[in-house]
Structures are given as C-alpha cells and as structure tokens.
Amino acid sequence: MWSEVTADPFPAEDWPSADEARHAATNGTVYRAESVHAPRRARKLIWEAREIGVPITDFEPKPADSASYRPDSIADGWSTDHFTVRVASVRGYTHRFRGTPRQDDVAVSHHQPTGAVVFAVADGVSAAPHSHIGATSACRAAVTQILADLTQGTPVDWQNVVRQTAWQLIEQARAVLGVPALDPEEAEREVATTLVAGLVLPTRSGPMAKMIQVGDSSAWILHGRSYRCLLDAKFSADDEVFSSAVTALPRVPHVTPRGGPLDPGGVLLVGTDGFGDPLGDGSGDVGTYFAAALRRPSPPLSFAYDLDFSRETFDDDRTLLAIWPRDDAEQPR
Amino acid sequence: MTGTRGNLLPVYVLADESGSMGPYIQDLNRGLAALHEALLGEPMAAAKVRFSILGFADDVHERLRLADLRRENELPALYARGRTSYHAAFTTLHRRIPQDVQALKAEGYAVHRPAVFFLSDGQPTDESWLDAYELLVDRNRTPGAPNIIACGIGQVEAATIVQVATQQEYGFVAMGGVDLGAAIAQFCTALTKSIVESGRALGSAQPELVVQQPAGFRMAIDVV
C-alpha cells in the first residue's frame, strides 16, 4: 500500500558519499540492493539471442554508463505508398558486457512531396568518449539537410550534406563540453563518427537509390541469396592479414554519391560494420540467414531480434536499415 | 572477405629461457597463470585470441600453440636452460607464423596481424640474428609478418630492444634498480591488458593493436 511520505525514507546520511562510492569502486566493494530485495538463489539471467554458429557467452547486460538515456536497442518500421522500411540498432555484446552505450545510430524519414525515404546510419568511433552523441547528431543533421534540399526542389548537394553534418557535430561537441569554441581536431577526439546517408526516390523508371559514405559503414542490394556491395568495403580480400584506417566526421572528405536503380525483388540494406563484418561477402552462415529473414518485411521487433544474433567474436554494435520497394506501388507520372 | 567464422588475433609470447632467467622463471610462470585467469574473466576478448608460448634458449621449445585460453585448464611451464639465441627465436617464428595464419584462415577466420611479446634478460649470444629478424618482420617477404613488442630486463641493452621492437613505442626496458621478479610480473600484467584491449578493439570499427607500457619500464628509445 502506497501512502504519503512524510519523512524521507532514504535519508541522505545513509547513502555513500561520492568519495566513498569512488573508493568502493576502486576497491571492489559493492553496494548490494539485492541483499534486501532479491531472491536468495541467483536467477539464471539469459538474453536468449538467436544463435548463428558458435554463440557468444550468454550474460545479462550492464546498463549503459551515459549522462543521457541511451537505450540498448531501437526498432522502427513503416510503409509508404512506394516502400516498406525496417530499421534496428542494437548494442554490441562488448558494450553490454562493459556497461558502455551503443555508439551506432540511425535516422530515417519520409519526404511526402517526393515520396522519398531519406536515411542516415552512423557508427561512433570507439576511441571518442562521446561518439554515441556524435552518431545521433550526425544522423539527424544529415537527414534534415537532405530533406531541406528535397523540399527546395533542388538536387541534393551531397558535399554540403557532409559539411553541414560536420558543423553540427562540432557544435554538439562544444555543447557537451560546455566550452565557447572548439576546433575540429578537438571535436574529432570527442564525437568522431562514420556516416552513410542517402535516399530512395520513386521515379518514372522505378525506384532509384543514391547515397554517400564517410568511413566504413556500407550498403548492399540483396537479390535472392546474393548481396551486391554498393560502397567501399572495409577490407580487401587480397590482404594477407587485416588492417584498416577509418575516415570519420567531423573531417570533411570529398564525397561522390553512388546510386542506381532498386529493382523490384531487391532489398536495399544499409548497415554499420557490426553487420557488415559478420556478413562478409554474404556467402557464409550470416548471409544465408539474412537472405531468408529479409525475403519479405518482418515485424519490426522480429527484425531487431534477428539483427541481435549471437555469433562468437562478432560483438560490435549493429545497425541495419532495410528498404523494400512495394510490388503494388503506383509509379509516379 | 567471405562470410567469416570470426576475427582472430594470434598472440605469441616469446620468452627467454636462458640459464640466467633461472631465479625468475617461476615469476614468469606465475605471471602467465595470472594472465590466463584474467582472460577467463574476459570471455569475449579471450574468444578473439589464439595464444602461443615459445621459450627460447639454444633452441626454441614450443610450450603452447594457438590455444583458445577459455579451453585450457592450465598453461604449461617455462624452464631455464642454455644460452640466448635470438637467431633460433626469430627463425622459428618465421617458419611458424605463416603456417599458423594459413591454418586459421583455412578454418574460416579473418586473421589480424600477429602480435609477438618478446621478453629477454640478456644480450643475444649469437651474431647472425639480425638477418633472421629482418626476414621475419618484412611484410613483403613474410606473409603475416608480426608486430613485435619487446621488453628487456636484467643485462639486455636498450639498443638491442629498440632493434627488436617493430615500432619505437613497442620497445620497453625495466628501469634501473627494479627487482627482476617484479618487472616480470609487470610485463605479464601489461601483456594481459594489451591482449584484453586489443581483443575488444578487434571486430569493432577500429581494429588495432593496443600496447600497454609495463609499470616500472620505460621506452627503450629514451634510454639509448
């Protein structure tokens, strides 16, 4: 029975001070709420992810240590007259194990006048402490800028999309740090992120896709069981061993938009390397699994559950956007 | 890249087993046991590492090969014996690493550039080791040529450690007056942290070798 609280049931003097808490954290002392409330026998906590091959050790994730709320997973889905969209972003198992936030993010929006679906996918650079904020800012800034160009009826200025997004990132870093000015190098250290941004547009000759890439997130068209990579891959198959160097915002590299038709029966996939790495060229178990799972749109929560698959050594954040052209869509006149 | 089974980092501990290590070899064995225990508590990082231990003296004894440390009950011990042949050490690695990389790739793994953690307490007793070393680290001639992190204790000269490390920031020597047993323990602690952090980075957007400087050591280049 709840009743009006007339005295503080948790007086401040009962709480560890900030110094005591810090001391406890470095000495392994744990303040155990569960010693009062939890059942005595430890419950078996299981995440029950879908397993593809040898799974990652099962464990219950830690909360994300972040000043602002950062959900473990997000899922979204909807259809327009021309397209069906599914999107999910899930925290990687290493971040769950360590209690760090998901550094991937995604934004996707419908531009009603043109029927375009506009999207951005970002992967915050792990070394940058606020890269999760950078990823979110970059996605929203890129989508906003593309929508603005579409609304004006002018061709999308892709280089300007990158420039505006980089500027927003620097502003965001300045706000996070609470400083009046910040140079791009400092901002890079705080909020660096990769980005793929683009759109699919219904045209008289069928749906067309166009996008730009900064860094190693990528895009594919899935036809049946075959994946065609549309953007630069992270690794070269000819390398004896792997190594990579990442370009990330707020650096402003010269970008060249890539594009082409999205045939009926094809699915456009845009994803971070948390999805791209286990997919590889699509010929392995992960490619086979998703070729079946993406044959037609699934409920958004199933889509997210599929993306959260467990496979040993693949423990990075994963983000995936899938866009199906609708069979029953009327073509614009 | 095909649909891979996973990302792997081959790690080699190349440890001096020469006679002068006698008083300290148990410190090294204890340090490696602690490394094993620490990695059991980091199952995701451990999953991405294949661990080999090679002891070198007059020749090389392979104590452990490409082990998944989550599946090992205990690590084999090192023993002090003989002289300090760097030539034997680097020749063996030159033969072993390309074979290991191929074997792991044949199992379907994406293999990252191997990391060798080299520990020695003495100057090489052979002259011709530099040729073997240069062949080992030449990326044009040796498939999977490794990064080498070199740590020197005792009588080894800083200039030798600088020569062995593949980058200046990978060469460390124990500071003067430091107890050698304690220095070996610090080497193992730094090795553990380097493996855990590199394992975490593997499979992320920025896979990279993370090298932790052992406490009580300084960069060899600063001593030369």
Coordinates of C-alpha atoms in Angstrom, one line a residue:
Chain A
M1 CA 0.0 0.0 0.0
W2 CA 1.4 3.4 -1.0
S3 CA 1.0 6.3 1.3
E4 CA 2.0 9.9 1.5
V5 CA 5.7 10.2 2.5
T6 CA 6.1 12.5 5.5
A7 CA 9.7 11.7 6.3
D8 CA 12.5 10.8 3.9
P9 CA 12.7 7.0 4.0
F10 CA 16.1 7.1 2.4
P11 CA 17.9 9.9 4.4
A12 CA 21.0 11.3 2.7
E13 CA 23.3 10.3 5.5
D14 CA 22.6 6.6 4.8
W15 CA 24.0 6.9 1.3
P16 CA 27.6 6.5 0.5
S17 CA 29.2 9.9 -0.3
A18 CA 30.7 10.4 -3.7
D19 CA 34.2 9.8 -2.3
E20 CA 33.1 6.6 -0.6
A21 CA 31.4 5.4 -3.7
R22 CA 34.6 6.1 -5.7
H23 CA 36.7 4.4 -3.1
A24 CA 34.4 1.4 -3.2
A25 CA 34.5 1.3 -7.0
T26 CA 38.3 1.0 -7.0
N27 CA 38.4 -1.5 -4.1
G28 CA 35.8 -3.9 -5.3
T29 CA 33.2 -3.1 -2.6
V30 CA 29.7 -3.5 -3.9
Y31 CA 26.6 -1.8 -2.5
R32 CA 24.1 -4.6 -2.9
A33 CA 20.5 -3.6 -3.3
E34 CA 19.7 -7.3 -4.0
S35 CA 20.8 -8.3 -0.5
V36 CA 17.5 -6.9 0.7
H37 CA 15.2 -7.4 -2.3
A38 CA 16.4 -10.2 -4.5
P39 CA 15.6 -13.9 -4.0
R40 CA 18.4 -15.7 -2.3
R41 CA 19.1 -18.1 -5.1
A42 CA 20.7 -16.5 -8.1
R43 CA 18.3 -16.4 -11.0
K44 CA 19.6 -17.6 -14.3
L45 CA 19.6 -14.5 -16.5
I46 CA 19.6 -15.1 -20.1
W47 CA 19.4 -12.8 -23.2
E48 CA 18.3 -15.7 -25.5
A49 CA 19.6 -14.1 -28.7
R50 CA 19.3 -16.0 -31.9
E51 CA 22.4 -18.1 -32.4
I52 CA 24.3 -18.3 -35.7
G53 CA 27.1 -20.8 -35.4
V54 CA 29.0 -20.8 -32.1
P55 CA 27.3 -18.2 -29.9
I56 CA 28.9 -15.6 -27.6
T57 CA 28.9 -16.4 -23.9
D58 CA 25.4 -15.7 -22.6
F59 CA 25.1 -13.0 -19.9
E60 CA 22.8 -10.3 -18.7
P61 CA 23.9 -6.8 -20.0
K62 CA 25.0 -4.0 -17.7
P63 CA 23.2 -0.6 -18.0
A64 CA 24.9 1.9 -20.3
D65 CA 27.0 4.4 -18.4
S66 CA 25.9 7.6 -20.1
A67 CA 24.9 11.0 -18.8
S68 CA 21.7 10.9 -21.0
Y69 CA 19.4 7.9 -21.6
R70 CA 20.7 5.6 -24.3
P71 CA 18.5 2.6 -24.9
D72 CA 20.2 -0.7 -25.6
S73 CA 18.2 -1.3 -28.8
I74 CA 15.9 0.6 -31.0
A75 CA 13.5 -0.7 -33.7
D76 CA 11.2 1.1 -36.2
G77 CA 9.2 0.2 -39.2
W78 CA 6.5 1.6 -41.5
S79 CA 5.4 1.7 -45.1
T80 CA 4.8 4.5 -47.6
D81 CA 2.9 4.1 -50.9
H82 CA 6.2 3.0 -52.5
F83 CA 8.4 1.5 -49.9
T84 CA 8.4 -0.7 -46.8
V85 CA 11.1 0.3 -44.2
R86 CA 12.5 -1.7 -41.3
V87 CA 15.3 -0.5 -39.1
A88 CA 17.1 -1.5 -35.9
S89 CA 20.1 -0.6 -33.9
V90 CA 21.3 -2.9 -31.2
R91 CA 24.1 -2.5 -28.6
G92 CA 27.1 -4.8 -29.2
Y93 CA 27.9 -7.6 -26.7
T94 CA 31.2 -5.9 -25.7
H95 CA 29.4 -2.7 -24.8
R96 CA 26.8 -4.7 -22.9
F97 CA 29.5 -6.6 -21.1
R98 CA 31.3 -3.4 -20.1
G99 CA 28.3 -1.2 -19.5
T100 CA 29.1 1.3 -22.2
P101 CA 26.5 2.9 -24.5
R102 CA 25.6 1.8 -28.0
Q103 CA 27.7 4.0 -30.3
D104 CA 25.7 3.3 -33.5
D105 CA 22.7 5.2 -34.5
V106 CA 20.2 5.6 -37.4
A107 CA 17.6 8.1 -38.6
V108 CA 15.1 7.5 -41.4
S109 CA 12.3 9.8 -42.6
H110 CA 9.7 10.1 -45.3
H111 CA 9.6 13.2 -47.6
Q112 CA 5.9 13.2 -48.6
P113 CA 6.0 15.6 -51.6
T114 CA 8.5 13.5 -53.5
G115 CA 7.8 10.1 -51.8
A116 CA 11.5 9.7 -51.0
V117 CA 12.7 7.8 -48.0
V118 CA 15.7 9.6 -46.5
F119 CA 18.1 7.8 -44.2
A120 CA 21.4 8.1 -42.3
V121 CA 23.4 5.4 -40.5
A122 CA 26.3 6.2 -38.2
D123 CA 28.9 4.3 -36.2
G124 CA 30.6 6.4 -33.5
V125 CA 34.4 5.9 -33.3
S126 CA 35.1 3.9 -30.1
A127 CA 38.1 6.0 -29.1
A128 CA 35.9 9.2 -28.9
P129 CA 34.2 9.3 -25.5
H130 CA 31.0 11.0 -26.8
S131 CA 30.8 9.3 -30.1
H132 CA 27.3 8.0 -29.3
I133 CA 26.2 11.6 -29.2
G134 CA 28.1 12.2 -32.4
A135 CA 26.4 9.3 -34.1
T136 CA 23.0 10.6 -33.2
S137 CA 23.7 14.2 -34.2
A138 CA 25.3 13.1 -37.5
C139 CA 22.2 11.0 -38.5
R140 CA 19.7 13.7 -37.6
A141 CA 21.8 16.5 -39.2
A142 CA 22.3 14.6 -42.5
V143 CA 18.6 13.6 -42.8
T144 CA 17.5 17.2 -42.0
Q145 CA 19.8 18.6 -44.7
I146 CA 18.7 16.1 -47.4
L147 CA 15.0 16.8 -46.6
A148 CA 15.7 20.5 -46.9
D149 CA 17.2 20.1 -50.4
L150 CA 14.3 17.9 -51.4
T151 CA 11.8 20.5 -50.1
Q152 CA 13.5 23.3 -52.1
G153 CA 13.2 21.2 -55.2
T154 CA 16.9 21.4 -55.9
P155 CA 19.2 18.4 -56.5
V156 CA 20.7 17.2 -53.2
D157 CA 24.1 18.9 -52.6
W158 CA 25.8 15.9 -51.1
Q159 CA 29.1 17.7 -50.3
N160 CA 27.1 20.2 -48.4
V161 CA 25.3 17.5 -46.5
V162 CA 28.7 16.3 -45.3
R163 CA 29.8 19.9 -44.5
Q164 CA 26.6 20.7 -42.6
T165 CA 26.7 17.4 -40.7
A166 CA 30.4 18.1 -39.7
W167 CA 29.4 21.6 -38.5
Q168 CA 26.6 20.2 -36.4
L169 CA 28.9 17.7 -34.9
I170 CA 31.4 20.4 -33.8
E171 CA 28.5 22.4 -32.3
Q172 CA 27.3 19.3 -30.5
A173 CA 30.8 18.6 -29.1
R174 CA 31.0 22.2 -28.0
A175 CA 27.7 21.9 -26.1
V176 CA 28.7 18.6 -24.5
L177 CA 32.0 20.0 -23.2
G178 CA 30.4 23.4 -22.3
V179 CA 33.0 25.5 -24.0
P180 CA 32.5 28.6 -26.1
A181 CA 34.6 27.4 -29.1
L182 CA 36.1 24.1 -30.3
D183 CA 38.5 23.4 -33.1
P184 CA 37.7 20.4 -35.4
E185 CA 40.6 18.3 -34.1
E186 CA 39.2 18.6 -30.5
A187 CA 35.7 17.8 -31.8
E188 CA 37.1 14.7 -33.6
R189 CA 38.6 13.4 -30.4
E190 CA 35.2 13.8 -28.6
V191 CA 32.5 12.9 -31.1
A192 CA 34.0 11.3 -34.2
T193 CA 31.6 9.1 -36.2
T194 CA 31.3 7.4 -39.6
L195 CA 28.2 8.1 -41.8
V196 CA 26.3 6.7 -44.7
A197 CA 23.5 9.0 -45.8
G198 CA 21.1 8.8 -48.7
L199 CA 17.7 8.3 -50.1
V200 CA 15.5 6.1 -52.2
L201 CA 13.2 8.0 -54.6
P202 CA 10.3 6.7 -56.7
T203 CA 10.8 7.8 -60.3
R204 CA 9.0 7.1 -63.6
S205 CA 11.6 4.4 -64.4
G206 CA 11.3 2.8 -60.9
P207 CA 12.9 3.4 -57.5
M208 CA 16.3 4.9 -57.5
A209 CA 18.8 4.9 -54.6
K210 CA 21.6 7.4 -54.0
M211 CA 24.0 7.8 -51.1
I212 CA 27.3 9.0 -49.8
Q213 CA 29.8 7.3 -47.4
V214 CA 32.3 8.7 -44.9
G215 CA 34.1 5.8 -43.2
D216 CA 33.4 2.1 -43.2
S217 CA 29.6 1.7 -42.8
S218 CA 28.3 0.2 -46.0
A219 CA 25.3 -0.7 -48.2
W220 CA 24.2 -3.7 -50.2
I221 CA 21.4 -4.8 -52.5
L222 CA 20.1 -8.2 -51.7
H223 CA 18.6 -10.2 -54.5
G224 CA 17.5 -13.7 -53.6
R225 CA 20.7 -15.1 -51.9
S226 CA 23.1 -12.7 -53.5
Y227 CA 24.5 -9.5 -51.8
R228 CA 25.9 -6.8 -54.0
C229 CA 28.0 -4.3 -52.1
L230 CA 27.3 -0.7 -53.2
L231 CA 30.0 1.2 -51.3
D232 CA 33.7 0.7 -50.5
A233 CA 34.3 -2.3 -48.3
K234 CA 36.3 -2.2 -45.1
F235 CA 38.8 -4.8 -46.1
S236 CA 40.4 -6.0 -49.2
A237 CA 40.0 -9.8 -49.8
D238 CA 43.6 -9.9 -51.1
D239 CA 45.1 -8.7 -47.9
E240 CA 47.2 -11.4 -46.1
V241 CA 46.1 -10.1 -42.8
F242 CA 43.5 -7.4 -42.0
S243 CA 44.1 -3.8 -41.1
S244 CA 42.0 -0.7 -41.6
A245 CA 42.1 3.0 -41.3
V246 CA 38.9 4.9 -40.8
T247 CA 37.9 8.3 -42.0
A248 CA 35.3 9.8 -39.8
L249 CA 33.4 13.1 -39.3
P250 CA 33.9 15.9 -38.4
R251 CA 36.6 15.5 -41.1
V252 CA 35.1 16.6 -44.4
P253 CA 36.4 14.3 -47.2
H254 CA 35.4 14.9 -50.8
V255 CA 32.4 12.6 -51.4
T256 CA 31.0 11.2 -54.6
P257 CA 27.4 10.0 -54.4
R258 CA 26.8 6.4 -55.6
G259 CA 23.5 5.3 -56.9
G260 CA 21.4 3.2 -59.1
P261 CA 18.0 1.5 -59.6
L262 CA 16.4 -0.6 -56.9
D263 CA 14.7 -3.3 -58.8
P264 CA 11.5 -5.0 -57.6
G265 CA 12.6 -8.1 -55.8
G266 CA 15.7 -6.4 -54.4
V267 CA 16.1 -5.1 -50.9
L268 CA 18.4 -2.1 -50.1
L269 CA 20.4 -2.7 -47.0
V270 CA 22.4 0.0 -45.2
G271 CA 24.4 -1.1 -42.2
T272 CA 27.4 -0.5 -39.9
D273 CA 30.3 -2.8 -39.9
G274 CA 28.8 -4.6 -36.9
F275 CA 26.5 -6.1 -39.5
G276 CA 28.9 -5.9 -42.5
D277 CA 31.8 -7.8 -40.9
P278 CA 29.9 -11.0 -40.0
L279 CA 28.1 -10.7 -43.3
G280 CA 31.4 -10.6 -45.3
D281 CA 30.6 -11.3 -48.9
G282 CA 27.3 -12.9 -47.9
S283 CA 28.3 -16.5 -48.7
G284 CA 28.5 -17.7 -45.1
D285 CA 26.0 -18.6 -42.4
V286 CA 25.1 -15.0 -41.6
G287 CA 24.4 -14.1 -45.3
T288 CA 22.3 -17.3 -45.7
Y289 CA 20.3 -16.4 -42.5
F290 CA 19.5 -12.9 -43.6
A291 CA 18.8 -13.8 -47.1
A292 CA 15.9 -15.9 -45.7
A293 CA 14.9 -13.4 -43.0
L294 CA 14.7 -10.5 -45.4
R295 CA 12.9 -12.2 -48.2
R296 CA 9.9 -10.1 -47.1
P297 CA 9.4 -7.5 -44.4
S298 CA 9.0 -9.0 -40.9
P299 CA 7.5 -7.3 -37.8
P300 CA 9.9 -4.5 -36.6
L301 CA 10.7 -6.3 -33.3
S302 CA 11.5 -9.6 -35.1
F303 CA 13.8 -7.6 -37.4
A304 CA 15.6 -6.2 -34.4
Y305 CA 15.8 -9.7 -32.8
D306 CA 17.3 -11.1 -36.0
L307 CA 19.9 -8.4 -36.0
D308 CA 20.8 -9.1 -32.4
F309 CA 22.1 -12.6 -33.4
S310 CA 24.9 -14.1 -31.3
R311 CA 28.0 -15.3 -33.1
E312 CA 31.4 -15.7 -31.4
T313 CA 33.9 -12.8 -31.9
F314 CA 31.3 -10.6 -33.5
D315 CA 30.4 -8.3 -30.6
D316 CA 30.3 -4.8 -32.1
D317 CA 27.1 -2.6 -32.2
R318 CA 24.9 -3.4 -35.2
T319 CA 22.6 -1.2 -37.1
L320 CA 20.7 -2.2 -40.2
L321 CA 18.2 -0.4 -42.4
A322 CA 16.2 -2.4 -45.0
I323 CA 14.0 -0.8 -47.7
W324 CA 11.8 -2.9 -49.9
P325 CA 10.1 -1.4 -53.0
R326 CA 6.4 -2.2 -52.8
D327 CA 5.2 -4.5 -55.5
D328 CA 1.8 -2.8 -55.6
A329 CA 3.3 0.8 -55.8
E330 CA 2.0 3.1 -58.5
Q331 CA 4.8 4.7 -60.4
P332 CA 4.8 8.5 -60.4
R333 CA 3.5 10.1 -63.6
Chain B
M1 CA 36.3 -11.5 -47.3
T2 CA 33.9 -14.4 -47.2
G3 CA 31.3 -14.9 -44.5
T4 CA 33.9 -15.5 -41.8
R5 CA 33.7 -17.5 -38.6
G6 CA 35.2 -14.7 -36.7
N7 CA 38.1 -12.3 -36.1
L8 CA 41.2 -13.6 -34.5
L9 CA 44.4 -12.1 -33.2
P10 CA 47.3 -14.6 -32.9
V11 CA 49.4 -13.7 -29.9
Y12 CA 52.9 -15.2 -29.3
V13 CA 54.8 -14.9 -26.0
L14 CA 58.5 -15.3 -27.0
A15 CA 60.2 -15.7 -23.6
D16 CA 63.9 -16.0 -22.8
E17 CA 64.6 -19.4 -21.1
S18 CA 68.3 -18.9 -20.9
G19 CA 70.1 -20.0 -17.7
S20 CA 70.3 -16.5 -16.3
M21 CA 66.5 -16.5 -16.1
G22 CA 66.7 -19.3 -13.5
P23 CA 65.9 -17.3 -10.4
Y24 CA 63.0 -15.6 -12.1
I25 CA 61.4 -18.2 -14.3
Q26 CA 58.7 -19.0 -11.6
D27 CA 57.8 -15.3 -11.6
L28 CA 57.2 -15.6 -15.3
N29 CA 55.1 -18.8 -14.9
R30 CA 53.1 -17.2 -12.1
G31 CA 52.5 -14.1 -14.3
L32 CA 51.3 -16.2 -17.2
A33 CA 48.9 -18.1 -14.9
A34 CA 47.5 -14.8 -13.8
L35 CA 47.1 -13.8 -17.4
H36 CA 45.2 -17.0 -18.0
E37 CA 42.9 -16.4 -15.1
A38 CA 42.3 -12.7 -16.1
L39 CA 41.3 -13.8 -19.6
L40 CA 38.8 -16.3 -18.3
G41 CA 37.0 -13.3 -16.8
E42 CA 37.0 -11.6 -20.2
P43 CA 35.4 -14.3 -22.4
M44 CA 34.7 -12.1 -25.3
A45 CA 38.2 -10.7 -25.6
A46 CA 39.6 -14.2 -25.0
A47 CA 37.5 -15.6 -27.8
K48 CA 39.4 -13.5 -30.3
V49 CA 42.9 -14.5 -29.3
R50 CA 44.9 -17.6 -30.1
F51 CA 47.7 -17.9 -27.7
S52 CA 51.1 -19.4 -28.3
I53 CA 54.1 -19.7 -25.8
L54 CA 57.6 -20.2 -27.2
G55 CA 60.6 -20.5 -24.8
F56 CA 63.9 -19.8 -26.4
A57 CA 67.5 -20.6 -25.3
D58 CA 69.9 -22.5 -27.5
D59 CA 66.8 -23.6 -29.4
V60 CA 63.1 -23.0 -29.2
H61 CA 60.7 -25.1 -27.2
E62 CA 57.1 -24.7 -28.2
R63 CA 55.1 -24.8 -25.0
L64 CA 51.7 -23.9 -26.3
R65 CA 50.4 -23.4 -29.9
L66 CA 47.3 -21.4 -31.0
A67 CA 45.4 -22.1 -27.8
D68 CA 41.9 -20.8 -27.1
L69 CA 42.6 -19.9 -23.5
R70 CA 39.0 -20.4 -22.5
R71 CA 39.5 -24.1 -23.1
E72 CA 42.9 -24.6 -21.4
N73 CA 42.9 -25.9 -17.8
E74 CA 46.4 -24.5 -17.1
L75 CA 49.3 -23.1 -19.0
P76 CA 52.5 -25.1 -19.5
A77 CA 55.6 -24.0 -17.5
L78 CA 58.8 -22.4 -18.9
Y79 CA 62.2 -23.7 -17.7
A80 CA 65.6 -22.0 -17.6
R81 CA 68.2 -23.7 -19.8
G82 CA 71.1 -22.9 -22.1
R83 CA 72.2 -19.6 -23.8
T84 CA 70.2 -16.8 -25.5
S85 CA 69.9 -17.5 -29.2
Y86 CA 67.8 -14.7 -30.8
H87 CA 68.5 -16.4 -34.1
A88 CA 66.7 -19.6 -33.1
A89 CA 63.8 -17.5 -31.7
F90 CA 63.2 -15.4 -34.9
T91 CA 63.9 -18.3 -37.3
T92 CA 61.3 -20.4 -35.6
L93 CA 58.7 -17.6 -35.6
H94 CA 59.4 -17.0 -39.3
R95 CA 58.6 -20.7 -40.0
R96 CA 55.6 -20.8 -37.6
I97 CA 53.6 -17.6 -38.2
P98 CA 52.8 -18.0 -41.9
Q99 CA 51.7 -21.7 -41.2
D100 CA 49.6 -20.5 -38.3
V101 CA 47.9 -17.7 -40.2
Q102 CA 47.1 -20.1 -43.1
A103 CA 45.7 -22.7 -40.7
L104 CA 43.4 -20.2 -39.0
K105 CA 42.3 -18.8 -42.4
A106 CA 41.6 -22.3 -43.6
E107 CA 39.3 -22.7 -40.6
G108 CA 37.3 -19.7 -41.9
Y109 CA 38.7 -17.0 -39.6
A110 CA 39.7 -13.4 -40.5
V111 CA 43.2 -13.2 -39.1
H112 CA 44.7 -9.9 -37.9
R113 CA 48.4 -9.1 -37.9
P114 CA 50.0 -11.4 -35.3
A115 CA 51.5 -9.8 -32.1
V116 CA 54.7 -11.1 -30.6
F117 CA 55.5 -10.2 -27.0
F118 CA 59.3 -10.7 -26.6
L119 CA 60.9 -10.9 -23.2
S120 CA 64.7 -11.2 -22.6
D121 CA 67.1 -10.7 -19.8
G122 CA 70.3 -10.9 -21.8
Q123 CA 72.2 -9.9 -24.9
P124 CA 72.0 -12.4 -27.8
T125 CA 74.8 -15.0 -27.7
D126 CA 74.7 -15.3 -31.5
E127 CA 75.8 -12.8 -34.1
S128 CA 73.6 -13.6 -37.0
W129 CA 70.2 -12.9 -35.5
L130 CA 69.5 -9.6 -37.4
D131 CA 69.1 -11.4 -40.8
A132 CA 66.6 -13.8 -39.3
Y133 CA 64.8 -10.9 -37.6
E134 CA 64.6 -8.7 -40.7
L135 CA 63.2 -11.6 -42.8
L136 CA 60.6 -12.2 -40.1
V137 CA 59.3 -8.6 -40.0
D138 CA 59.5 -7.9 -43.7
R139 CA 55.8 -7.6 -44.8
N140 CA 56.8 -8.2 -48.4
R141 CA 58.6 -11.4 -47.8
T142 CA 56.8 -12.9 -44.8
P143 CA 53.0 -13.4 -45.0
G144 CA 51.5 -12.2 -41.7
A145 CA 54.8 -10.5 -40.6
P146 CA 54.1 -9.7 -36.9
N147 CA 54.2 -6.6 -34.8
I148 CA 56.8 -7.2 -32.1
I149 CA 56.6 -5.7 -28.6
A150 CA 60.0 -6.1 -26.9
C151 CA 60.6 -5.9 -23.2
G152 CA 64.1 -6.0 -21.8
I153 CA 65.1 -6.8 -18.2
G154 CA 68.5 -7.5 -16.5
Q155 CA 71.5 -7.4 -18.7
V156 CA 69.9 -6.7 -22.1
E157 CA 70.8 -3.4 -23.6
A158 CA 68.2 -0.8 -24.6
A159 CA 69.7 -0.6 -28.1
T160 CA 69.0 -4.3 -28.6
I161 CA 65.4 -3.9 -27.5
V162 CA 65.0 -0.9 -29.9
Q163 CA 66.2 -3.2 -32.7
V164 CA 63.8 -6.0 -31.8
A165 CA 60.6 -3.8 -31.4
T166 CA 58.9 -3.2 -34.7
Q167 CA 58.0 0.3 -33.7
Q168 CA 59.8 2.6 -31.3
E169 CA 56.8 2.8 -29.0
Y170 CA 56.8 -1.0 -28.7
G171 CA 60.2 -1.3 -27.0
F172 CA 60.5 -1.1 -23.2
V173 CA 63.3 -1.7 -20.7
A174 CA 63.0 -2.1 -16.9
M175 CA 64.2 0.9 -15.0
G176 CA 67.4 0.5 -13.1
G177 CA 67.2 -0.9 -9.6
V178 CA 63.8 -2.6 -10.3
D179 CA 63.6 -6.2 -8.9
L180 CA 63.5 -8.5 -11.8
G181 CA 60.8 -10.7 -10.4
A182 CA 58.6 -7.7 -10.0
A183 CA 59.4 -6.5 -13.5
I184 CA 58.4 -9.8 -15.0
A185 CA 55.1 -9.6 -13.1
Q186 CA 54.5 -6.1 -14.5
F187 CA 55.4 -7.5 -18.0
C188 CA 52.6 -10.1 -17.6
T189 CA 50.1 -7.5 -16.3
A190 CA 50.8 -5.2 -19.3
L191 CA 50.6 -8.2 -21.6
T192 CA 47.2 -9.1 -20.2
K193 CA 45.9 -5.6 -20.6
S194 CA 47.2 -5.4 -24.1
I195 CA 45.5 -8.6 -25.1
V196 CA 42.2 -7.7 -23.5
E197 CA 42.1 -4.2 -25.1
S198 CA 43.2 -5.5 -28.5
G199 CA 40.6 -8.2 -28.3
R200 CA 37.9 -5.7 -27.5
A201 CA 39.1 -3.5 -30.4
L202 CA 39.0 -6.5 -32.8
G203 CA 35.7 -6.7 -34.6
S204 CA 34.9 -3.1 -33.8
A205 CA 35.1 -0.3 -36.4
Q206 CA 38.8 0.3 -35.5
P207 CA 40.6 -2.9 -35.0
E208 CA 44.1 -2.1 -33.7
L209 CA 46.8 -3.5 -31.6
V210 CA 46.7 -1.8 -28.2
V211 CA 50.0 -1.9 -26.3
Q212 CA 50.2 -1.2 -22.6
Q213 CA 53.6 0.0 -21.2
P214 CA 54.5 -2.2 -18.3
A215 CA 54.8 -0.3 -14.9
G216 CA 58.4 0.1 -13.9
F217 CA 59.6 0.1 -17.6
R218 CA 60.4 3.0 -19.8
M219 CA 60.6 3.2 -23.6
A220 CA 63.8 1.7 -24.7
I221 CA 64.3 4.6 -27.2
D222 CA 64.5 7.0 -24.3
V223 CA 67.4 5.0 -22.8
V224 CA 69.5 4.6 -25.9

